[in-house]
Amino acid sequence: MKIEHLGIAVKSLENADLLFSKLLGAEPYKHETVEREGVTTSFYKTGESKIELLEASNAESPIAKFIEKRGEGIHHIALGVENIAKEIERLKKEGFIFISEEPKEGADNKLVVFLHPKSTNGVLVELCQEKP
């Protein structure tokens, strides 16, 4: 496993892109909308990891609800895995709880699944695997 990316919830992707482009000295390499999750994303490479900025595309989006409740900030930590199905089984045996145990298509050509924060000290953890 490695840290694949940090997900940061933002109110305005346009404003956050200006800020993070200045901070990182680079432009985002990708913008992508994930309709099913109600989110628009912007990705930055930072060494071997990435930063994903997430803006809600509708009021019912998990990102909109997160910002309403907690404000802008770190939303999740994504761990890159080679075999997401094996990791789900391994972590279930270790007692971790998943929000959903079925991987879904995520942004940046990934299959993703989220562990429930109740089982990870309040941190939303995403497992992600490059789509075959």
mmCIF file of C-alpha atoms in Angstrom:
data_model
loop_
_atom_site.group_PDB
_atom_site.id
_atom_site.type_symbol
_atom_site.label_atom_id
_atom_site.label_comp_id
_atom_site.label_asym_id
_atom_site.label_seq_id
_atom_site.Cartn_x
_atom_site.Cartn_y
_atom_site.Cartn_z
ATOM 1 C CA MET A 1 0.000 0.000 0.000
ATOM 2 C CA LYS A 2 0.995 3.566 -0.564
ATOM 3 C CA ILE A 3 -0.659 6.923 -0.100
ATOM 4 C CA GLU A 4 -2.207 7.430 -3.530
ATOM 5 C CA HIS A 5 -3.765 10.813 -2.823
ATOM 6 C CA LEU A 6 -5.264 13.156 -0.254
ATOM 7 C CA GLY A 7 -8.820 14.283 -0.998
ATOM 8 C CA ILE A 8 -9.612 17.874 -0.059
ATOM 9 C CA ALA A 9 -13.202 19.170 -0.057
ATOM 10 C CA VAL A 10 -13.506 22.706 -1.459
ATOM 11 C CA LYS A 11 -16.376 25.118 -2.003
ATOM 12 C CA SER A 12 -14.986 26.445 -5.291
ATOM 13 C CA LEU A 13 -12.771 24.350 -7.519
ATOM 14 C CA GLU A 14 -11.857 27.467 -9.498
ATOM 15 C CA ASN A 15 -10.587 29.289 -6.390
ATOM 16 C CA ALA A 16 -8.898 26.183 -4.980
ATOM 17 C CA ASP A 17 -7.131 25.549 -8.305
ATOM 18 C CA LEU A 18 -5.690 29.064 -8.199
ATOM 19 C CA LEU A 19 -4.455 28.526 -4.653
ATOM 20 C CA PHE A 20 -3.019 25.017 -5.165
ATOM 21 C CA SER A 21 -1.403 25.944 -8.493
ATOM 22 C CA LYS A 22 0.487 28.706 -6.676
ATOM 23 C CA LEU A 23 1.259 26.479 -3.688
ATOM 24 C CA LEU A 24 2.538 23.523 -5.722
ATOM 25 C CA GLY A 25 4.013 25.515 -8.611
ATOM 26 C CA ALA A 26 2.114 23.380 -11.125
ATOM 27 C CA GLU A 27 -1.217 23.225 -12.889
ATOM 28 C CA PRO A 28 -3.655 20.342 -12.315
ATOM 29 C CA TYR A 29 -3.088 17.450 -14.702
ATOM 30 C CA LYS A 30 -6.763 16.509 -14.845
ATOM 31 C CA HIS A 31 -10.286 17.793 -14.186
ATOM 32 C CA GLU A 32 -13.015 15.186 -14.037
ATOM 33 C CA THR A 33 -16.683 14.951 -13.086
ATOM 34 C CA VAL A 34 -18.020 11.839 -11.362
ATOM 35 C CA GLU A 35 -21.786 12.244 -11.831
ATOM 36 C CA ARG A 36 -22.698 9.253 -9.635
ATOM 37 C CA GLU A 37 -20.957 10.903 -6.653
ATOM 38 C CA GLY A 38 -22.059 14.455 -7.490
ATOM 39 C CA VAL A 39 -18.493 15.745 -7.571
ATOM 40 C CA THR A 40 -16.053 17.539 -9.839
ATOM 41 C CA THR A 41 -12.381 16.883 -9.197
ATOM 42 C CA SER A 42 -9.025 18.426 -9.948
ATOM 43 C CA PHE A 43 -5.800 16.410 -9.594
ATOM 44 C CA TYR A 44 -2.253 17.540 -8.833
ATOM 45 C CA LYS A 45 0.861 15.387 -8.780
ATOM 46 C CA THR A 46 3.061 15.838 -5.726
ATOM 47 C CA GLY A 47 6.065 13.550 -5.939
ATOM 48 C CA GLU A 48 4.770 9.974 -5.955
ATOM 49 C CA SER A 49 1.389 10.975 -4.503
ATOM 50 C CA LYS A 50 -1.434 13.250 -5.595
ATOM 51 C CA ILE A 51 -3.828 15.824 -4.226
ATOM 52 C CA GLU A 52 -7.458 15.596 -5.316
ATOM 53 C CA LEU A 53 -9.605 18.703 -4.905
ATOM 54 C CA LEU A 54 -13.325 17.875 -4.691
ATOM 55 C CA GLU A 55 -16.179 20.299 -5.363
ATOM 56 C CA ALA A 56 -19.824 19.278 -5.003
ATOM 57 C CA SER A 57 -21.787 19.419 -8.239
ATOM 58 C CA ASN A 58 -25.131 19.256 -6.423
ATOM 59 C CA ALA A 59 -26.527 19.935 -2.951
ATOM 60 C CA GLU A 60 -27.036 16.222 -2.188
ATOM 61 C CA SER A 61 -23.417 15.309 -2.879
ATOM 62 C CA PRO A 62 -21.421 13.766 -0.009
ATOM 63 C CA ILE A 63 -18.945 16.621 -0.504
ATOM 64 C CA ALA A 64 -21.692 19.249 -0.119
ATOM 65 C CA LYS A 65 -22.819 17.565 3.100
ATOM 66 C CA PHE A 66 -19.235 17.309 4.359
ATOM 67 C CA ILE A 67 -18.572 21.027 3.765
ATOM 68 C CA GLU A 68 -21.900 21.996 5.352
ATOM 69 C CA LYS A 69 -21.050 19.980 8.465
ATOM 70 C CA ARG A 70 -17.269 20.491 8.757
ATOM 71 C CA GLY A 71 -16.217 23.178 6.284
ATOM 72 C CA GLU A 72 -13.500 22.897 3.675
ATOM 73 C CA GLY A 73 -10.547 20.642 4.385
ATOM 74 C CA ILE A 74 -9.164 17.137 4.194
ATOM 75 C CA HIS A 75 -11.974 14.765 3.271
ATOM 76 C CA HIS A 76 -10.153 11.447 2.862
ATOM 77 C CA ILE A 77 -6.860 9.610 2.547
ATOM 78 C CA ALA A 78 -6.615 7.237 -0.405
ATOM 79 C CA LEU A 79 -4.390 4.196 -0.268
ATOM 80 C CA GLY A 80 -3.310 2.646 -3.546
ATOM 81 C CA VAL A 81 -3.565 -1.150 -3.655
ATOM 82 C CA GLU A 82 -2.669 -3.763 -6.264
ATOM 83 C CA ASN A 83 -5.759 -5.950 -5.727
ATOM 84 C CA ILE A 84 -8.755 -4.181 -4.210
ATOM 85 C CA ALA A 85 -10.829 -7.373 -3.792
ATOM 86 C CA LYS A 86 -8.075 -9.065 -1.755
ATOM 87 C CA GLU A 87 -7.621 -5.957 0.403
ATOM 88 C CA ILE A 88 -11.367 -5.765 1.096
ATOM 89 C CA GLU A 89 -11.368 -9.391 2.257
ATOM 90 C CA ARG A 90 -8.204 -8.945 4.331
ATOM 91 C CA LEU A 91 -9.473 -5.806 6.051
ATOM 92 C CA LYS A 92 -12.924 -7.305 6.721
ATOM 93 C CA LYS A 93 -11.178 -10.193 8.520
ATOM 94 C CA GLU A 94 -9.264 -7.588 10.551
ATOM 95 C CA GLY A 95 -12.592 -6.083 11.669
ATOM 96 C CA PHE A 96 -12.758 -2.967 9.504
ATOM 97 C CA ILE A 97 -16.182 -1.727 8.398
ATOM 98 C CA PHE A 98 -16.807 -0.604 4.832
ATOM 99 C CA ILE A 99 -19.313 1.964 3.603
ATOM 100 C CA SER A 100 -19.804 -0.356 0.636
ATOM 101 C CA GLU A 101 -17.892 -3.568 -0.030
ATOM 102 C CA GLU A 102 -18.339 -3.372 -3.804
ATOM 103 C CA PRO A 103 -15.685 -1.344 -5.646
ATOM 104 C CA LYS A 104 -17.079 1.441 -7.828
ATOM 105 C CA GLU A 105 -15.604 3.425 -10.675
ATOM 106 C CA GLY A 106 -13.951 6.523 -9.284
ATOM 107 C CA ALA A 107 -12.041 9.435 -10.725
ATOM 108 C CA ASP A 108 -8.596 9.178 -12.327
ATOM 109 C CA ASN A 109 -9.168 5.686 -13.816
ATOM 110 C CA LYS A 110 -9.597 3.964 -10.438
ATOM 111 C CA LEU A 111 -11.786 1.360 -8.787
ATOM 112 C CA VAL A 112 -12.567 2.624 -5.286
ATOM 113 C CA VAL A 113 -14.106 1.560 -1.999
ATOM 114 C CA PHE A 114 -14.335 3.458 1.307
ATOM 115 C CA LEU A 115 -13.793 2.256 4.853
ATOM 116 C CA HIS A 116 -16.196 3.677 7.399
ATOM 117 C CA PRO A 117 -14.577 6.331 9.629
ATOM 118 C CA LYS A 118 -16.018 4.569 12.705
ATOM 119 C CA SER A 119 -13.458 1.816 12.171
ATOM 120 C CA THR A 120 -10.507 4.079 11.255
ATOM 121 C CA ASN A 121 -10.307 6.589 14.134
ATOM 122 C CA GLY A 122 -12.624 9.066 12.404
ATOM 123 C CA VAL A 123 -10.679 9.182 9.122
ATOM 124 C CA LEU A 124 -12.410 8.364 5.848
ATOM 125 C CA VAL A 125 -10.049 5.955 4.089
ATOM 126 C CA GLU A 126 -10.384 5.128 0.401
ATOM 127 C CA LEU A 127 -8.788 2.087 -1.200
ATOM 128 C CA CYS A 128 -8.095 2.556 -4.886
ATOM 129 C CA GLN A 129 -6.786 0.333 -7.629
ATOM 130 C CA GLU A 130 -5.906 1.264 -11.194
ATOM 131 C CA LYS A 131 -8.669 -0.050 -13.472
ATOM 132 C CA PRO A 132 -7.501 -3.025 -15.553
#
